[in-house]
Short mmCIF file of C-alpha atoms in Angstrom, two decimals:
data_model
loop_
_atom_site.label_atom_id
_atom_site.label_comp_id
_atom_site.label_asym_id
_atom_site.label_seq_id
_atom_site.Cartn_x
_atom_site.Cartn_y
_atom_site.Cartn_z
CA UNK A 1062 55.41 177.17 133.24
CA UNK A 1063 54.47 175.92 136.46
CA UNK A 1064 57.54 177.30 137.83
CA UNK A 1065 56.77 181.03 136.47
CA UNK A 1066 52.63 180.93 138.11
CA UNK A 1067 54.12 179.79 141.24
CA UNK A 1068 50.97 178.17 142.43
CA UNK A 1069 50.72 177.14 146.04
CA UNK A 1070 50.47 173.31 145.70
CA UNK A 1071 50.88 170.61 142.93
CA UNK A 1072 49.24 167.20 142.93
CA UNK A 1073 51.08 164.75 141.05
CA UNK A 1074 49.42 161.10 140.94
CA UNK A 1075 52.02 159.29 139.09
CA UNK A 1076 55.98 160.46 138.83
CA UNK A 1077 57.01 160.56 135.51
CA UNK A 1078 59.28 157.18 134.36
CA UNK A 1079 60.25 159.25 131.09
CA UNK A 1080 64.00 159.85 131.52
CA UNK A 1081 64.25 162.96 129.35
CA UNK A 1082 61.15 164.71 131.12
CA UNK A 1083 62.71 163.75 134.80
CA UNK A 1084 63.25 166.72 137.28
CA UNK A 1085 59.92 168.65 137.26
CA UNK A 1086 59.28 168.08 141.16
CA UNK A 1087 62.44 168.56 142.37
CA UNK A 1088 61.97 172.11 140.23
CA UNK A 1089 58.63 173.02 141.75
CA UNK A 1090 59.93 172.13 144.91
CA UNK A 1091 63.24 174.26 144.46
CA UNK A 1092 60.63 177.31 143.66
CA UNK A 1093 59.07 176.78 146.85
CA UNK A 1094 55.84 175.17 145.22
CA UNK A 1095 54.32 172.27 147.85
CA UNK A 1096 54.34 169.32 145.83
CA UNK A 1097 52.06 165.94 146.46
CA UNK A 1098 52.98 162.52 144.97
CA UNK A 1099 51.03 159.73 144.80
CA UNK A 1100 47.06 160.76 144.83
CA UNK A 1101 45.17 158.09 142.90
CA UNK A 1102 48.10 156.27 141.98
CA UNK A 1103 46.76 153.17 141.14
CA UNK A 1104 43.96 154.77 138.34
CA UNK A 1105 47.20 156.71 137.43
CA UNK A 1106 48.92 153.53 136.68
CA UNK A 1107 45.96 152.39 134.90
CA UNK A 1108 45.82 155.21 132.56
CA UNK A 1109 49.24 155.08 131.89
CA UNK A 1110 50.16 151.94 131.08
CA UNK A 1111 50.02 151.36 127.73
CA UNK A 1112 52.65 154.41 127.84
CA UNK A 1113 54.70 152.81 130.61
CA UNK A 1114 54.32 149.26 129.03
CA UNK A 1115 55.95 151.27 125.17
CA UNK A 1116 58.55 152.91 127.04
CA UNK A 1117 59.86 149.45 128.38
CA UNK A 1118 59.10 147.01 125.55
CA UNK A 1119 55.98 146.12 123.10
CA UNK A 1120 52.74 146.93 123.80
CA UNK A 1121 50.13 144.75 122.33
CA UNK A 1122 46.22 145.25 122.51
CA UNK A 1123 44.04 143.33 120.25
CA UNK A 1124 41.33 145.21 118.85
CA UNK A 1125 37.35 144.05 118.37
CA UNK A 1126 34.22 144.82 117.43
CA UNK A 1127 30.96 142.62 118.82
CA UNK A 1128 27.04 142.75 119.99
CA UNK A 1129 26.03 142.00 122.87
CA UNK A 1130 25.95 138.74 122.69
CA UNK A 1131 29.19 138.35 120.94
CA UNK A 1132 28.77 137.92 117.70
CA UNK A 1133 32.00 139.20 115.58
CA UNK A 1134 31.59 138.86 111.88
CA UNK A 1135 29.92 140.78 109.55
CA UNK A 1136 29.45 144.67 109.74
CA UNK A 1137 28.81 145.96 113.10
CA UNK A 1138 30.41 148.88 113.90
CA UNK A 1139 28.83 152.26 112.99
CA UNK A 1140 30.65 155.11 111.19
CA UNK A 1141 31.69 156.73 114.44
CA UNK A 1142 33.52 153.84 115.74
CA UNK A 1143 35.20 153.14 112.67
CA UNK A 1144 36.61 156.27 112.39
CA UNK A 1145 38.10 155.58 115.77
CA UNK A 1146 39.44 152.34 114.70
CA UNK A 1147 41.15 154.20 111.77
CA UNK A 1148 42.52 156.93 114.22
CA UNK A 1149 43.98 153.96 115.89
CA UNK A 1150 45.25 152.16 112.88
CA UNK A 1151 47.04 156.01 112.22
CA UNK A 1152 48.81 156.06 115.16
CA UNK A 1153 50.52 152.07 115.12
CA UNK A 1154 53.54 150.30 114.09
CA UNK A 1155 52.46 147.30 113.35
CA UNK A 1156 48.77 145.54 112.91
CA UNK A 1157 48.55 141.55 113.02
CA UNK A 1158 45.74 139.96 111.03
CA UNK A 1159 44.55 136.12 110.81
CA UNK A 1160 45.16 134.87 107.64
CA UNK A 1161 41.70 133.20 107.77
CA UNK A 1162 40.43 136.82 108.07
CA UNK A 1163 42.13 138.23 105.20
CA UNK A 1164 41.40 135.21 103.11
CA UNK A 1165 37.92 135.17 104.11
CA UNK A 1166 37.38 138.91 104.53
CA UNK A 1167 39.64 140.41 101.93
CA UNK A 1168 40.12 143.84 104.05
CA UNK A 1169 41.59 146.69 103.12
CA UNK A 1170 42.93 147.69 106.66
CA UNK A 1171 43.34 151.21 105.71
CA UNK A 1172 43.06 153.76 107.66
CA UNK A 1173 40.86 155.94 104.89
CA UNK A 1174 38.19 157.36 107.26
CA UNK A 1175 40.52 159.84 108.63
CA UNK A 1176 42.48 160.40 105.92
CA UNK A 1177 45.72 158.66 107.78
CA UNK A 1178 48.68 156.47 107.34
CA UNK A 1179 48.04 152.90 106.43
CA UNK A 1180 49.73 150.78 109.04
CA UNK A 1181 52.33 148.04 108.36
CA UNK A 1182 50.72 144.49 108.29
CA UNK A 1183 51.88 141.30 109.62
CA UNK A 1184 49.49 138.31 108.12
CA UNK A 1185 49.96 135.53 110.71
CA UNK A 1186 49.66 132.61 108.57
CA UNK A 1187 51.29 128.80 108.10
CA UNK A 1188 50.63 129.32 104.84
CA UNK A 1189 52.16 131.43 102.51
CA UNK A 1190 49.99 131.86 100.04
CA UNK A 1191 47.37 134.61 99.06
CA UNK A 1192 45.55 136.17 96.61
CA UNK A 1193 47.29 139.41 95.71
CA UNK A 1194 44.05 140.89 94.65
CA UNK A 1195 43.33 141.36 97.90
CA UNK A 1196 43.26 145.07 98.62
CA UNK A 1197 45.19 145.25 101.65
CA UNK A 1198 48.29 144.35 99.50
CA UNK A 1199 47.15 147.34 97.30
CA UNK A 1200 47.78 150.17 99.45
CA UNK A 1201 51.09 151.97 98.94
CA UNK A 1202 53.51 153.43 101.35
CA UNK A 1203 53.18 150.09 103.54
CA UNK A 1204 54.94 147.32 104.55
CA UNK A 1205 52.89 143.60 105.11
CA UNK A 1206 54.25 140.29 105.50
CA UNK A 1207 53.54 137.24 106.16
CA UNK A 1208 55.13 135.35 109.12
CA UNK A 1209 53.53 132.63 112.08
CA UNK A 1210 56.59 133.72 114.37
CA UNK A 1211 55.24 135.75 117.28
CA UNK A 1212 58.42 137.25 118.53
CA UNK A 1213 58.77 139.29 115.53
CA UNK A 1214 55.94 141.42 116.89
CA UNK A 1215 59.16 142.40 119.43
CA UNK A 1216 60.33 144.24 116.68
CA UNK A 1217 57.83 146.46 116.86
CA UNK A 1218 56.87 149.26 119.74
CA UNK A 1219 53.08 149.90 119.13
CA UNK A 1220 51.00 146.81 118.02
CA UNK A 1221 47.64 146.69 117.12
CA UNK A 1222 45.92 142.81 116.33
CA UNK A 1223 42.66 142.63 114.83
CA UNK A 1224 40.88 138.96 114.52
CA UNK A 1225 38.17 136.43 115.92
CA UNK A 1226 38.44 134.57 119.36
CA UNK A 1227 40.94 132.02 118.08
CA UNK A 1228 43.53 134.92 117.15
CA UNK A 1229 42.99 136.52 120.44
CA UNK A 1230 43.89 132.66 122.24
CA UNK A 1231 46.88 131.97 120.54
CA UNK A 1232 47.62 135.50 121.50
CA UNK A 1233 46.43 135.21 124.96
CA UNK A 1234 50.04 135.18 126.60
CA UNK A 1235 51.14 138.49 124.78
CA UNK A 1236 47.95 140.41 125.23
CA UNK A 1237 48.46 143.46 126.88
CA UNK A 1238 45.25 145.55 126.40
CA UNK A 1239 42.08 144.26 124.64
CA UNK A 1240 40.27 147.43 123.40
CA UNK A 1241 36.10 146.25 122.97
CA UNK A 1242 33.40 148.16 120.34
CA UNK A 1243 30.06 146.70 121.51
CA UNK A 1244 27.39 147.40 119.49
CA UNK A 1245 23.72 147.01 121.57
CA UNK A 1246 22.30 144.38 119.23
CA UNK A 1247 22.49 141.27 118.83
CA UNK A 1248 22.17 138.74 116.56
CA UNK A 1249 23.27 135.11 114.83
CA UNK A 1250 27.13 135.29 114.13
CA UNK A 1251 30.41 134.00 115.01
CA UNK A 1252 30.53 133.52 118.27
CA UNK A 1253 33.12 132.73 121.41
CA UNK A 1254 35.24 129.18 121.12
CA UNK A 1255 34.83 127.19 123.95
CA UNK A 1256 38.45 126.61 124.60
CA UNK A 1257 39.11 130.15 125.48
CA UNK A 1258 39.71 130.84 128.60
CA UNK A 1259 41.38 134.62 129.92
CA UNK A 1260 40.33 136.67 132.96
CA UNK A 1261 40.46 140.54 132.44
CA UNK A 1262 40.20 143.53 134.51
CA UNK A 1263 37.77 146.34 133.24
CA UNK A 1264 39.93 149.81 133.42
CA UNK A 1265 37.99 152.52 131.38
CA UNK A 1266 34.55 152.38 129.74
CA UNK A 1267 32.86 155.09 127.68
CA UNK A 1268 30.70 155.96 124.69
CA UNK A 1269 31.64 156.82 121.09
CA UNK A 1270 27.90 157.50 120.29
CA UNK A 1271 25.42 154.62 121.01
CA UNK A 1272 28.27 152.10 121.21
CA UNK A 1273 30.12 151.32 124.42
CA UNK A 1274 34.21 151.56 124.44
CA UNK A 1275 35.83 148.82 126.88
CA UNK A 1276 39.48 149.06 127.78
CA UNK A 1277 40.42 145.36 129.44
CA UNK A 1278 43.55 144.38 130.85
CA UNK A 1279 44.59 140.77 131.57
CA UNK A 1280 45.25 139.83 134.55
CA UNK A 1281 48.14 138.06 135.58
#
């Protein structure tokens, strides 16, 4: 396309590590199109990775929902941001729960307020047993197990994990991207254990109406 307007120049901030869609720049340039690599590179990165990350392995980012002053239990996300949480359940391979949470919580872990797909479920749990009543295990169409081996989540391209401060420690080492809903209340709740201990970066912020969207990544 770019090849038939012929524009003068072309910006490019990131080349393009997808194999199949290599050669674009060394078409513009055969068209005689002036062609610039590398312009905000690093917020290209940043925006890409989770792309770059799937292309080479897993990518994991653990999901949740908290006020401001980090409580994480009970309801706290509005309609808007579940409905975002749902697009992302839609789009997954794989979600991990706690088995505390689904015990405790009995979740569906649908992904109902978009109409999507349901998203495979790994239950990371010691212990085998649960109720079956629970409704997650009700949905059709779905795969969930229950497993407290971590490298079976390298099975798996696209991994969501949703789950209190303890899930995200034990998970701290495979972590890729933690993806924040903060709601601007706060009140009593579960709050942050005191063994936890992980430094982030802050890569994108913005709004899904009066709650705030943080996109962390760890740092190494």
């Amino acid at each position: 396309m770019l090849k038939e307007l012929k524009p003068k120049r072309v910006v490019i901030a990131h080349k393009d590590i997808n194999k199949e869609a290599s050669g674009g720049i060394e078409t513009l340039k055969n068209a005689n199109i002036d062609v610039s690599l590398g312009c905000m590179q690093k917020e290209a990165y940043d925006l890409l990775y989770p792309f770059i990350k799937w292309t080479e392995s897993t990518f994991v980012f653990f999901k949740m929902a908290m006020t401001l002053n980090g409580s994480i239990d009970g309801k706290i996300s509005s309609n808007q941001t579940l409905a975002y949480t749902h697009t992302l359940r839609d789009k997954i391979d794989l979600m991990l729960i706690g088995g505390n949470t689904v015990r405790t919580d009995r979740p569906t872990l649908d992904a109902r307020y978009i109409a999507g797909r349901s998203p495979n479920i790994m239950i990371y749990s010691k212990n085998k047993i649960f109720d079956n009543n629970i409704p997650l295990f009700k949905i059709p169409n779905r795969d969930v197990f229950i497993s407290d081996d971590l490298f079976k989540l390298l099975d798996y391209k696209f991994v969501m994990v949703e789950g209190t401060y303890n899930l995200m420690n034990i998970l701290k080492q495979r972590i890729d991207f933690v993806v924040l809903l903060v709601n601007p209340k706060m009140r009593k709740g579960l709050n942050a254990v005191n063994e936890i201990d992980i430094d982030f970066e802050i890569l994108h912020e913005n709004f899904i109406g009066s709650e705030k969207v943080i996109y962390l990544r760890k740092k190494e």
